[in-house]
Amino acid sequence: MKNVKQIVTLTTFLFLILSTVSSLAQVPSGKRLGGHVPTMGVSRAAHLGRLDSSKQMSLTIALNLRNQSELTSLIKSLHDPKDPLYGQFLTPQQFALRFGPAPEDIQAIKNYLTVNNLNVIGNTTNTIKVSGAVRDVEKVFNLEMHQYQTQDNRVVFAPNLDPQINDEYAAKISGILGLNSFTNLRAHRVRKNSNHASGGIGTGPGGGMAPADIQKAYNFSGGSANGAGQILALMELDGYTPSDISGYTQQFGLSSVPTLQNILVDSYNGAAGDGADEVTLDIELMMAVAPGASKILVYEGPNSDTGPVDVYTKIADDNLAKQVSTSWGSPESQNTSAYLNSENSVFQQMAAQGQSMYAAAGDAGAYDDGSTLSVDDPGSQPYVVSSGGTTLSLNSDGSYKSESSWGISGSDQQGGGGGISSTWPIPTWQANIATAANKGSGTMRMVPDISLDANPETGYAIFVGGTWNIYGGTSCAAPLWAAFTAIANQQRLANNLPVLGYPNLAIYQLGMSSLYSQLFHDINDSSTNLFYPAVTGYDLSTGFGSFNAQALLSSLAGSGSQALVPPADITVVPHNQIATISWPAASGALSYIVSRSLSNAGPFTQVSGDVIGNSYTNVGLQNGTIYFYEVESQNINSHSLASVPVSVTPTLMAPQAPGNISISVGGQ
């Protein structure tokens, strides 16, 4: 009897296990995850039939972040000098604990994929890497994989439907990358046509700009900072030849340069291919501006649906470099929403960790997709600094003369990317921008944010493939801005300030301040990037323009011991339910904080946290009530104590009797 009972118990146990596995492995009947089929690409391609069922696929399962509203608020606090959390950037471990998927959710999804015959390779903060045969991918996600021939004769694949997955898991997943191979990212570099008779504007080989030319043109001269102690990173989708880098440094006498370290992602082989010139110029231009940096980490991955996000994720999870650049992108509209959302999660992680992310804005002007007004991803992402392009002119001594928008029409259409996103809502830091170039915007993200020289006719000397060439493209602007940030961070740390972190919060505060014309070269000559004109202040052709390096570095790095003082001699004028508060400018202040109380002793409640100018009108008050106001000065690095409170009592003013009345009487 005992043996019979044991057999029955074991049989029951095995039945329960098999039932559980069977239920996990059933074809899903839940939600389809939207935004995975590249509909624009499929509609323009020739169908070639089903994909080979035995073909192996590699997928990245991107998971949703938790506590999104808390994360948005935290990123703002981390960059606000008046907030107690200022500069206390998270580690990857802290980010994962607070905002990454819950460990039990990650494990549950991994178990689900495993019992459905997909091989789980590993996971990061918010992704799971898997591989498997097409037949298993089709079964677990309830779709079919098909092949197509594109108009440029590439054979690619894509699903016939968006992936379907059990509701329990669908709520945790933001996207499944690797289901299509339509979009290949472009390297945003343009080589100068060797047939052009005119030379460049620099002193390097062929007239290209040398490191000394860049530093003089953009006013690095006179500063001792060179990025010492800083680590930079590049997101690349190709390899490079080390001897090209050596040739560049030897030509220009750069005896002390950053150590190069290659980090290969997704088993990429790192060999130099068709895009090696992009990787090479990124490295060389970083060295040109920040030769004292300790390292340049060259992250290399495949140019696939999964490659870029996997590389960005590796950069974020390593958290070694505080200044990052990418020169690879594609039209925003040609990416699936699954891909865009997956990128966005990684860029938020970078912002929370104090990493500055720059991206080339594109080289097709306002027509990133070649035919319609459109912008480039990832430059249009809200947590990325979009780097546009200009045409630079120098004085005879090599100093800065002027810049115009980069825009060349015709068969070889070129120009600095810029325009209005069709995907991302306008960020808070752009909401108050007023410009004639907005063309009716005001609800969606605008790019670029800033610019630098990108016209190949006024471009940079680059040593690649054993020869000298002149290159332009917004891919030159992005690594130069990242290298500039390395210098800013070197100086910030020396002044006991945290690293800059997400740059746009500081860039827009400075760009909208009274110091703008001193810190940036405002390009306002009505030149265009093939559509949007360069106007005074921010515009959709050049953003805020290029940097005046020494002046902008001074504002960004400041002095950790320099204390701001509150404005003095504050005056308040009462009106009907209104009070107007005015003050003289305080030294070093970019904007002001106005707070109000019903008592001289407080507590005071902030009514405006970012007043540009020297006055503020507070409306909606109650007549006859005494209000007390105090004002604080602030800039991107610090804020002052509060001013001495001043009081005011709004009053309904009695109308004055009209004077000089005259009456005339006329007869019949």
Short mmCIF file of N, CA, C and O in Angstrom, two decimals, residues 566-621:
data_model
loop_
_atom_site.label_atom_id
_atom_site.label_comp_id
_atom_site.label_asym_id
_atom_site.label_seq_id
_atom_site.Cartn_x
_atom_site.Cartn_y
_atom_site.Cartn_z
N PRO A 566 20.50 87.75 -2.92
CA PRO A 566 19.14 88.06 -3.36
C PRO A 566 19.06 89.50 -3.86
O PRO A 566 19.89 90.34 -3.49
N PRO A 567 18.09 89.80 -4.70
CA PRO A 567 17.94 91.19 -5.14
C PRO A 567 17.57 92.09 -3.96
O PRO A 567 16.89 91.66 -3.02
N ALA A 568 18.00 93.34 -4.02
CA ALA A 568 17.70 94.33 -2.99
C ALA A 568 16.72 95.36 -3.54
O ALA A 568 16.45 95.40 -4.75
N ASP A 569 16.20 96.19 -2.63
CA ASP A 569 15.31 97.29 -3.03
C ASP A 569 14.11 96.80 -3.84
O ASP A 569 13.79 97.33 -4.91
N ILE A 570 13.44 95.80 -3.33
CA ILE A 570 12.25 95.27 -4.01
C ILE A 570 11.08 96.23 -3.80
O ILE A 570 10.86 96.74 -2.70
N THR A 571 10.33 96.48 -4.85
CA THR A 571 9.14 97.33 -4.76
C THR A 571 7.91 96.54 -5.19
O THR A 571 8.00 95.65 -6.05
N VAL A 572 6.78 96.87 -4.59
CA VAL A 572 5.53 96.20 -4.93
C VAL A 572 4.46 97.25 -5.16
O VAL A 572 4.29 98.16 -4.35
N VAL A 573 3.74 97.13 -6.26
CA VAL A 573 2.69 98.09 -6.60
C VAL A 573 1.35 97.35 -6.60
O VAL A 573 1.19 96.34 -7.30
N PRO A 574 0.36 97.84 -5.79
CA PRO A 574 -0.94 97.17 -5.74
C PRO A 574 -1.86 97.61 -6.87
O PRO A 574 -1.79 98.74 -7.35
N HIS A 575 -2.73 96.69 -7.29
CA HIS A 575 -3.78 96.99 -8.26
C HIS A 575 -5.03 96.23 -7.81
O HIS A 575 -5.05 95.62 -6.74
N ASN A 576 -6.03 96.25 -8.61
CA ASN A 576 -7.25 95.52 -8.31
C ASN A 576 -7.01 94.01 -8.43
O ASN A 576 -6.85 93.48 -9.53
N GLN A 577 -6.91 93.31 -7.27
CA GLN A 577 -6.66 91.87 -7.20
C GLN A 577 -5.32 91.47 -7.83
O GLN A 577 -5.12 90.32 -8.21
N ILE A 578 -4.41 92.41 -7.93
CA ILE A 578 -3.11 92.17 -8.58
C ILE A 578 -2.03 92.88 -7.79
O ILE A 578 -2.26 93.96 -7.22
N ALA A 579 -0.82 92.28 -7.77
CA ALA A 579 0.36 92.94 -7.22
C ALA A 579 1.52 92.75 -8.20
O ALA A 579 1.75 91.65 -8.70
N THR A 580 2.22 93.83 -8.50
CA THR A 580 3.38 93.76 -9.39
C THR A 580 4.63 93.96 -8.55
O THR A 580 4.81 95.01 -7.92
N ILE A 581 5.51 92.94 -8.56
CA ILE A 581 6.75 92.97 -7.77
C ILE A 581 7.89 93.24 -8.72
O ILE A 581 8.02 92.58 -9.76
N SER A 582 8.77 94.19 -8.38
CA SER A 582 9.91 94.56 -9.23
C SER A 582 11.17 94.62 -8.39
O SER A 582 11.12 94.88 -7.18
N TRP A 583 12.32 94.42 -9.04
CA TRP A 583 13.61 94.45 -8.34
C TRP A 583 14.73 94.73 -9.33
O TRP A 583 14.60 94.45 -10.53
N PRO A 584 15.85 95.27 -8.87
CA PRO A 584 17.01 95.44 -9.75
C PRO A 584 17.71 94.10 -9.96
O PRO A 584 17.60 93.20 -9.12
N ALA A 585 18.41 93.97 -11.07
CA ALA A 585 19.11 92.72 -11.37
C ALA A 585 20.15 92.42 -10.31
O ALA A 585 20.85 93.31 -9.83
N ALA A 586 20.25 91.13 -9.93
CA ALA A 586 21.27 90.69 -8.98
C ALA A 586 22.43 90.08 -9.75
O ALA A 586 22.23 89.34 -10.72
N SER A 587 23.64 90.36 -9.34
CA SER A 587 24.84 89.89 -10.03
C SER A 587 24.87 88.36 -10.08
O SER A 587 24.70 87.68 -9.07
N GLY A 588 25.06 87.82 -11.30
CA GLY A 588 25.19 86.38 -11.48
C GLY A 588 23.88 85.64 -11.61
O GLY A 588 23.86 84.44 -11.87
N ALA A 589 22.75 86.33 -11.43
CA ALA A 589 21.45 85.67 -11.50
C ALA A 589 20.98 85.55 -12.95
O ALA A 589 21.13 86.48 -13.74
N LEU A 590 20.42 84.39 -13.28
CA LEU A 590 19.81 84.17 -14.59
C LEU A 590 18.30 84.29 -14.53
O LEU A 590 17.65 84.64 -15.51
N SER A 591 17.75 83.96 -13.39
CA SER A 591 16.30 84.05 -13.19
C SER A 591 16.03 84.16 -11.69
O SER A 591 16.97 84.15 -10.88
N TYR A 592 14.74 84.26 -11.34
CA TYR A 592 14.38 84.54 -9.95
C TYR A 592 13.22 83.66 -9.51
O TYR A 592 12.39 83.22 -10.32
N ILE A 593 13.15 83.44 -8.18
CA ILE A 593 12.06 82.70 -7.56
C ILE A 593 11.26 83.69 -6.72
O ILE A 593 11.83 84.41 -5.89
N VAL A 594 9.96 83.74 -6.93
CA VAL A 594 9.08 84.64 -6.17
C VAL A 594 8.18 83.79 -5.27
O VAL A 594 7.53 82.84 -5.75
N SER A 595 8.16 84.12 -3.98
CA SER A 595 7.33 83.39 -3.02
C SER A 595 6.43 84.36 -2.27
O SER A 595 6.74 85.55 -2.14
N ARG A 596 5.31 83.84 -1.72
CA ARG A 596 4.30 84.69 -1.09
C ARG A 596 3.83 84.06 0.22
O ARG A 596 3.82 82.83 0.38
N SER A 597 3.43 84.94 1.16
CA SER A 597 2.89 84.48 2.44
C SER A 597 1.85 85.48 2.93
O SER A 597 1.82 86.65 2.48
N LEU A 598 1.02 85.05 3.89
CA LEU A 598 0.08 85.96 4.54
C LEU A 598 0.65 86.50 5.85
O LEU A 598 -0.03 87.24 6.56
N SER A 599 1.90 86.13 6.13
CA SER A 599 2.56 86.60 7.35
C SER A 599 3.99 86.97 7.05
O SER A 599 4.67 86.31 6.24
N ASN A 600 4.47 88.00 7.70
CA ASN A 600 5.86 88.42 7.53
C ASN A 600 6.84 87.31 7.92
O ASN A 600 7.94 87.22 7.40
N ALA A 601 6.39 86.46 8.86
CA ALA A 601 7.26 85.39 9.35
C ALA A 601 7.13 84.11 8.54
O ALA A 601 7.83 83.13 8.81
N GLY A 602 6.22 84.09 7.54
CA GLY A 602 6.05 82.91 6.72
C GLY A 602 5.04 81.94 7.33
O GLY A 602 4.33 82.29 8.27
N PRO A 603 4.96 80.72 6.81
CA PRO A 603 5.82 80.19 5.75
C PRO A 603 5.48 80.77 4.37
O PRO A 603 4.33 81.11 4.11
N PHE A 604 6.50 80.85 3.50
CA PHE A 604 6.33 81.39 2.16
C PHE A 604 6.13 80.25 1.16
O PHE A 604 6.82 79.23 1.23
N THR A 605 5.20 80.44 0.25
CA THR A 605 4.90 79.46 -0.79
C THR A 605 5.31 80.01 -2.15
O THR A 605 4.98 81.15 -2.50
N GLN A 606 6.05 79.22 -2.91
CA GLN A 606 6.52 79.66 -4.22
C GLN A 606 5.35 79.88 -5.17
O GLN A 606 4.49 79.02 -5.31
N VAL A 607 5.34 81.05 -5.83
CA VAL A 607 4.31 81.33 -6.83
C VAL A 607 4.88 81.31 -8.25
O VAL A 607 4.14 81.17 -9.21
N SER A 608 6.20 81.45 -8.36
CA SER A 608 6.85 81.30 -9.66
C SER A 608 8.31 80.91 -9.42
O SER A 608 9.02 81.57 -8.66
N GLY A 609 8.74 79.84 -10.09
CA GLY A 609 10.08 79.33 -9.85
C GLY A 609 11.09 79.70 -10.90
O GLY A 609 12.26 79.32 -10.78
N ASP A 610 10.70 80.43 -11.94
CA ASP A 610 11.66 80.74 -13.01
C ASP A 610 11.24 82.02 -13.72
O ASP A 610 10.79 82.00 -14.85
N VAL A 611 11.41 83.15 -13.03
CA VAL A 611 11.05 84.44 -13.60
C VAL A 611 12.24 84.98 -14.38
O VAL A 611 13.32 85.19 -13.82
N ILE A 612 12.07 85.17 -15.67
CA ILE A 612 13.10 85.77 -16.52
C ILE A 612 12.83 87.27 -16.56
O ILE A 612 11.74 87.71 -16.92
N GLY A 613 13.80 88.08 -16.20
CA GLY A 613 13.60 89.52 -16.13
C GLY A 613 13.54 89.97 -14.68
O GLY A 613 13.90 89.23 -13.76
N ASN A 614 13.06 91.19 -14.46
CA ASN A 614 13.15 91.79 -13.14
C ASN A 614 11.80 92.22 -12.58
O ASN A 614 11.71 93.16 -11.79
N SER A 615 10.73 91.54 -12.98
CA SER A 615 9.43 91.84 -12.40
C SER A 615 8.52 90.63 -12.56
O SER A 615 8.74 89.76 -13.41
N TYR A 616 7.48 90.62 -11.69
CA TYR A 616 6.51 89.52 -11.73
C TYR A 616 5.16 90.08 -11.31
O TYR A 616 5.06 90.84 -10.33
N THR A 617 4.11 89.74 -12.03
CA THR A 617 2.76 90.18 -11.71
C THR A 617 1.96 89.01 -11.17
O THR A 617 1.77 88.00 -11.88
N ASN A 618 1.53 89.13 -9.92
CA ASN A 618 0.76 88.08 -9.26
C ASN A 618 -0.73 88.44 -9.33
O ASN A 618 -1.15 89.47 -8.80
N VAL A 619 -1.51 87.61 -9.99
CA VAL A 619 -2.94 87.89 -10.19
C VAL A 619 -3.78 86.99 -9.29
O VAL A 619 -3.28 86.07 -8.65
N GLY A 620 -5.09 87.27 -9.25
CA GLY A 620 -6.01 86.44 -8.50
C GLY A 620 -5.97 86.67 -7.00
O GLY A 620 -6.34 85.77 -6.23
N LEU A 621 -5.53 87.86 -6.55
CA LEU A 621 -5.45 88.16 -5.12
C LEU A 621 -6.78 88.70 -4.61
O LEU A 621 -7.68 89.03 -5.39
#
